[in-house]
Amino acid sequence: MRLRSLMSLFSHDLAIDLGTANTLVYVMNQGVVVDEPSMVGINTRTGDIEAVGQEAKRMLGRTPGIISAVRPMRDGVIADFNVAERMLEYFIRKAHDRRIFVHPRIVIGVPGGITHVERRAVYDSAMRARASQVFLVEQAMMAAIGAGLPVEEPEGNMVVDVGGGTTDVAVISLSGVVFSKTVTVGGHAIDEAIIRHLKSNYKFLIGERTAERIKVDIAAAREPTEEISIEVKGRDLVMGIPAKLEITNVDIYNAIAPCVDQIMVAVREALEHTPPELSSDICDRGIVLTGGGAYLQQLDSRIRDEISIPVSIADNPLHCVVEGTGRVLKNVALLSRVMIE
C-alpha cells in the first residue's frame, strides 16, 4: 500500500521528445500518449491559438490571411518562445486529460550541440508550462536507451538519430557520451531541399506536405539504378496557375544529396574521434539508426557500404527518443548520470 502511494506521487510525470517535426509525450506507467506535429495555428489578428498539433498541420498551406501555421521549433531548438510555451502547455494538458492542477516532473530530450542559452530557453518554457521540475537530457543518449542498447556497460555503442531538425551522432559508453556531433540536417531540411530544387529547376512550386510525400515515396540516400517517376501537383511559376509535374527519383536524389552528404560527414567524424577500444566494439556491434530519417530509403546501406560497419534500423525508430526518455524517467539513478547540468 505504501509503495502504491509512493508511485502515485510520480504517476503524472512526463518524458517529452520536443522535436522540430513532432512532439511526443510519454506518461509514467502509460507509455506514449501524444504523438503530434510540433505546429501551432495562430490568429494573427487576435494572437489566439486556433489549433495545435495534427489539427494545425492540416491547416498548413491552406489557411486564410489571418491564420498562420507556425513551427515554434527550428533545428531542434526553440525559435519562438511564446508559441513553444503555449504548445507545451497544450500537450501537457492533453497528456493529463486536460486536468489543470497537475504539475509534473518533466524530462525533455534536446540535441547534443545546443548552447547554454538554448537549453535555458527549453527549461524556462517547460517551467512556465506548469512543470514542477525540468530535467534536460541528450536526444542521442535517449535514442540509444530507447533502441535497447546497453549504454550502462563499458562497451562502445553508436547511434545516429536522424530527426526532423537535426541529426545527432553519438558514441556512448558507461552511461556517458564519449563523442557527439550534431548537424542541422534532418527530415525538414530534406523537404526544403526538394522544394528548392523543383522551384529553381522547373519553376514549379510545391508545399511542405507535398515535399514530405515525395520524400517518403521516392527519395533515397543513394543514386538510383532504376528510374521511377511520380506526378505531383503544385503551381507553375511561369504561368501562375495550378499544374502537374512529373518528377523522377534521380531528380530527387540530386536535390537531397547535399543533405545526405552532411550526415555521412558527421558519422565519419564521430568514428575518427572514437577511442580504439570503443571503435573495436562498434565494428562488432554496428551502428543503430533512429528517428524518422532512419526510414529514408537506402540510408542504412549507404552508411554500411561507405564505412564497412554493420548498420541496423531500430524497432520503431520514431519513438526511440521518447521511449528512452521514459525509461530514464523511471530510473532516478540513471537520470542523475545522463541529465545535462
XYZ file of C-alpha atoms in Angstrom:
341
model
C 0.000 0.000 0.000
C 2.841 2.370 0.886
C 4.622 1.544 -2.419
C 1.421 2.272 -4.342
C 1.091 5.631 -2.591
C 4.708 6.462 -3.381
C 4.279 5.573 -7.056
C 1.154 7.727 -7.281
C 3.305 10.764 -6.487
C 5.094 10.257 -9.799
C 2.188 8.928 -11.874
C 1.770 12.273 -13.649
C 5.436 12.705 -14.580
C 6.228 13.163 -18.272
C 9.001 12.436 -20.734
C 8.953 14.684 -23.799
C 10.698 14.452 -27.149
C 10.372 18.089 -28.224
C 11.177 17.725 -31.896
C 11.218 20.095 -34.847
C 8.744 17.937 -36.764
C 6.832 16.128 -33.998
C 6.380 16.306 -30.241
C 5.914 13.039 -28.370
C 4.836 12.782 -24.741
C 5.308 9.730 -22.526
C 3.342 9.437 -19.278
C 4.705 7.369 -16.399
C 3.075 3.903 -16.320
C 1.070 4.611 -19.501
C 3.572 4.967 -22.343
C 3.357 7.345 -25.318
C 0.056 9.238 -25.152
C 0.785 12.175 -27.508
C 2.433 11.995 -30.936
C 1.587 15.103 -32.943
C 3.271 17.646 -35.236
C 5.128 20.492 -33.489
C 2.896 23.065 -35.086
C 0.531 25.801 -33.910
C -2.168 27.686 -35.820
C -2.316 31.316 -34.640
C -4.838 34.050 -35.381
C -2.525 36.917 -36.363
C -5.225 39.478 -35.653
C -6.021 38.428 -32.070
C -2.979 36.318 -31.138
C -5.270 33.439 -30.140
C -4.292 29.798 -30.643
C -6.641 28.326 -33.247
C -5.162 24.820 -33.390
C -2.217 22.747 -32.147
C -0.583 19.581 -33.420
C -2.353 17.470 -36.017
C -5.167 19.959 -36.451
C -2.666 22.776 -37.074
C -0.761 20.675 -39.637
C -3.963 20.162 -41.613
C -4.053 23.969 -41.928
C -0.541 24.113 -43.453
C -0.690 25.943 -46.773
C -4.469 26.202 -46.568
C -5.034 28.998 -44.056
C -6.793 32.326 -44.675
C -4.765 35.515 -44.309
C -5.458 35.943 -40.594
C -4.408 32.387 -39.646
C -0.712 31.492 -39.598
C 0.608 27.928 -39.188
C 3.785 28.274 -37.083
C 6.559 25.814 -36.195
C 7.953 27.059 -32.853
C 10.916 24.667 -33.153
C 13.718 25.115 -35.671
C 16.817 22.934 -35.990
C 15.894 21.151 -32.772
C 15.692 24.294 -30.615
C 13.026 26.832 -29.724
C 12.670 29.571 -32.326
C 9.514 31.187 -30.913
C 9.470 31.098 -27.107
C 5.884 32.255 -26.558
C 4.374 29.841 -29.070
C 6.548 26.953 -27.832
C 5.391 27.546 -24.272
C 1.733 27.524 -25.306
C 2.270 24.413 -27.409
C 3.969 22.635 -24.497
C 1.176 23.601 -22.129
C -1.388 22.242 -24.590
C 0.416 18.890 -24.946
C 0.948 18.578 -21.176
C -2.737 19.184 -20.526
C -3.693 16.753 -23.302
C -1.441 14.091 -21.788
C -3.268 14.550 -18.487
C -6.779 14.666 -19.967
C -6.843 18.468 -19.651
C -6.551 18.460 -15.862
C -5.308 21.934 -14.941
C -3.939 21.303 -11.440
C -1.289 18.759 -12.448
C 2.324 19.977 -12.136
C 4.504 17.088 -13.348
C 8.216 16.489 -13.311
C 9.336 16.605 -16.938
C 12.364 15.091 -18.663
C 12.999 16.617 -22.112
C 15.345 15.355 -24.806
C 17.376 18.078 -26.579
C 20.068 17.969 -29.312
C 23.588 17.469 -28.003
C 25.004 20.546 -29.725
C 22.651 23.217 -28.381
C 24.059 26.164 -26.450
C 23.519 27.042 -22.800
C 21.154 29.841 -23.847
C 19.090 27.420 -25.971
C 18.966 24.881 -23.142
C 17.771 27.614 -20.812
C 15.025 28.529 -23.263
C 13.725 24.941 -23.280
C 13.934 24.753 -19.483
C 12.125 28.062 -18.928
C 9.397 27.232 -21.455
C 8.685 23.911 -19.740
C 8.623 25.512 -16.292
C 6.187 28.172 -17.472
C 4.067 25.399 -18.987
C 3.208 24.149 -15.446
C 6.111 21.746 -14.761
C 7.254 21.320 -11.155
C 10.787 20.235 -12.172
C 12.520 20.028 -15.532
C 15.482 17.818 -16.461
C 17.237 18.014 -19.838
C 18.897 15.015 -21.466
C 20.669 14.475 -24.804
C 18.458 13.061 -27.537
C 21.167 10.760 -28.874
C 21.609 9.132 -25.460
C 17.828 8.751 -25.131
C 17.637 7.267 -28.631
C 20.275 4.687 -27.679
C 18.386 3.761 -24.494
C 15.088 3.606 -26.373
C 16.681 1.367 -29.019
C 17.703 -1.065 -26.279
C 21.459 -0.506 -26.429
C 23.417 -1.427 -23.250
C 24.549 2.134 -22.572
C 25.475 1.421 -18.940
C 28.046 -1.238 -19.930
C 31.754 -0.452 -20.531
C 31.280 -1.073 -24.259
C 31.078 1.204 -27.275
C 27.636 1.923 -28.718
C 26.992 4.219 -31.657
C 23.655 5.759 -32.582
C 22.683 8.025 -35.477
C 19.437 9.819 -34.639
C 18.053 11.499 -37.773
C 15.262 13.760 -36.542
C 13.139 16.459 -38.122
C 15.530 19.345 -37.466
C 18.881 17.787 -36.582
C 20.939 14.630 -36.897
C 22.690 13.599 -33.684
C 25.572 11.142 -33.945
C 26.929 9.834 -30.651
C 29.348 7.247 -29.297
C 28.220 6.090 -25.858
C 29.805 4.030 -23.077
C 29.227 3.723 -19.301
C 26.124 5.980 -19.401
C 28.176 8.793 -20.910
C 28.589 10.368 -24.325
C 32.201 9.827 -25.383
C 31.785 11.921 -28.530
C 28.807 13.554 -30.183
C 28.222 15.544 -33.319
C 25.054 17.443 -34.196
C 24.331 18.753 -37.692
C 21.297 20.873 -38.551
C 20.124 18.450 -41.203
C 17.046 16.280 -40.820
C 13.732 15.490 -42.408
C 12.686 19.146 -42.589
C 15.898 20.159 -44.407
C 15.328 17.348 -46.904
C 11.770 18.598 -47.540
C 13.080 22.129 -48.093
C 15.780 20.842 -50.479
C 13.091 19.166 -52.597
C 11.015 22.370 -52.666
C 14.050 24.476 -53.684
C 15.087 22.009 -56.407
C 11.695 21.990 -58.116
C 11.410 25.762 -57.830
C 14.847 26.540 -59.282
C 14.973 23.806 -61.944
C 11.356 23.574 -63.059
C 9.845 26.901 -61.918
C 7.329 24.760 -60.080
C 6.181 25.462 -56.528
C 5.002 22.810 -54.071
C 4.118 22.946 -50.372
C 5.651 21.166 -47.378
C 3.035 18.408 -47.343
C 3.738 17.538 -50.984
C 7.510 17.613 -50.386
C 7.092 15.224 -47.475
C 5.084 12.833 -49.652
C 7.783 12.939 -52.345
C 10.437 12.187 -49.706
C 8.528 9.163 -48.457
C 7.660 7.829 -51.920
C 10.833 8.168 -53.998
C 13.674 9.869 -52.076
C 16.741 7.729 -51.399
C 20.224 8.185 -49.940
C 21.941 6.509 -52.897
C 21.911 7.301 -56.594
C 19.103 5.249 -58.181
C 19.959 2.423 -60.550
C 16.433 2.398 -61.970
C 14.388 5.477 -62.803
C 10.966 5.870 -61.193
C 8.626 8.791 -61.780
C 5.603 10.186 -59.968
C 3.199 13.028 -60.699
C 2.891 15.922 -58.264
C 0.563 18.913 -58.137
C 1.554 22.494 -57.427
C 1.802 25.862 -59.153
C 3.539 26.718 -62.394
C 5.514 29.859 -61.517
C 5.782 30.985 -65.154
C 2.077 30.764 -65.938
C 0.964 31.415 -62.347
C -1.637 28.671 -62.464
C -2.171 25.248 -60.796
C -0.352 22.500 -62.692
C 1.011 18.971 -62.611
C 4.629 17.896 -62.962
C 6.243 14.509 -63.475
C 9.433 14.105 -61.433
C 11.874 11.219 -61.103
C 13.763 9.641 -58.235
C 17.002 10.749 -59.957
C 15.815 14.366 -59.697
C 15.039 13.972 -56.010
C 18.345 12.201 -55.276
C 20.203 15.168 -56.788
C 18.091 17.529 -54.654
C 18.781 15.829 -51.328
C 22.350 14.593 -51.942
C 23.972 17.543 -50.068
C 21.816 16.792 -47.000
C 22.782 13.117 -47.008
C 26.446 14.039 -47.521
C 26.360 16.147 -44.333
C 25.018 13.164 -42.382
C 27.792 10.972 -43.779
C 30.453 13.543 -42.780
C 29.072 13.598 -39.213
C 29.201 9.797 -38.997
C 32.806 9.711 -40.209
C 33.840 12.489 -37.811
C 32.351 10.597 -34.870
C 34.258 7.450 -35.825
C 37.502 9.391 -36.249
C 37.195 10.713 -32.672
C 36.292 7.361 -31.105
C 38.967 5.708 -28.896
C 40.403 2.472 -30.408
C 38.844 0.084 -27.860
C 35.384 1.540 -28.412
C 35.952 1.514 -32.185
C 36.508 -2.227 -31.921
C 33.188 -2.618 -30.101
C 31.374 -0.587 -32.764
C 32.897 -2.709 -35.533
C 31.428 -5.773 -33.828
C 28.109 -4.329 -32.665
C 27.443 -1.932 -35.536
C 25.589 1.382 -35.734
C 21.908 1.851 -34.923
C 19.743 4.315 -36.862
C 16.863 6.036 -35.053
C 14.494 8.930 -35.749
C 12.130 9.448 -38.660
C 15.081 9.872 -41.050
C 16.011 6.232 -40.449
C 13.203 5.442 -42.900
C 14.961 7.312 -45.749
C 15.433 4.636 -48.370
C 18.933 3.093 -48.508
C 20.438 5.332 -45.818
C 21.429 2.255 -43.797
C 23.050 0.520 -46.769
C 24.946 3.653 -47.809
C 26.463 4.085 -44.346
C 27.267 0.369 -44.188
C 28.980 0.295 -47.584
C 30.959 3.531 -47.169
C 32.397 2.814 -43.708
C 32.293 -1.018 -43.708
C 30.458 -1.321 -40.388
C 27.122 -3.116 -39.838
C 24.126 -0.762 -39.674
C 20.663 -1.591 -38.398
C 17.419 0.346 -38.022
C 15.911 0.359 -34.538
C 12.478 -1.074 -33.916
C 10.011 1.821 -34.131
C 12.744 4.445 -34.711
C 10.275 7.343 -34.419
C 9.649 6.517 -30.741
C 13.219 5.721 -29.648
C 13.960 9.131 -28.094
C 10.704 9.396 -26.159
C 10.832 5.727 -25.070
C 14.398 6.203 -23.839
C 13.408 9.391 -22.037
C 10.510 7.496 -20.462
C 12.864 4.802 -19.169
C 15.124 7.447 -17.657
C 12.070 8.997 -16.013
C 11.557 5.723 -14.129
C 15.219 5.317 -13.174
C 16.376 8.114 -10.852
C 19.949 6.787 -10.673
C 20.295 6.709 -14.468
C 18.672 10.152 -14.776
C 21.262 11.613 -12.391
C 24.056 10.266 -14.641
C 22.706 11.341 -18.009
C 20.997 14.682 -17.332
C 22.607 17.846 -18.666
C 23.804 20.164 -15.893
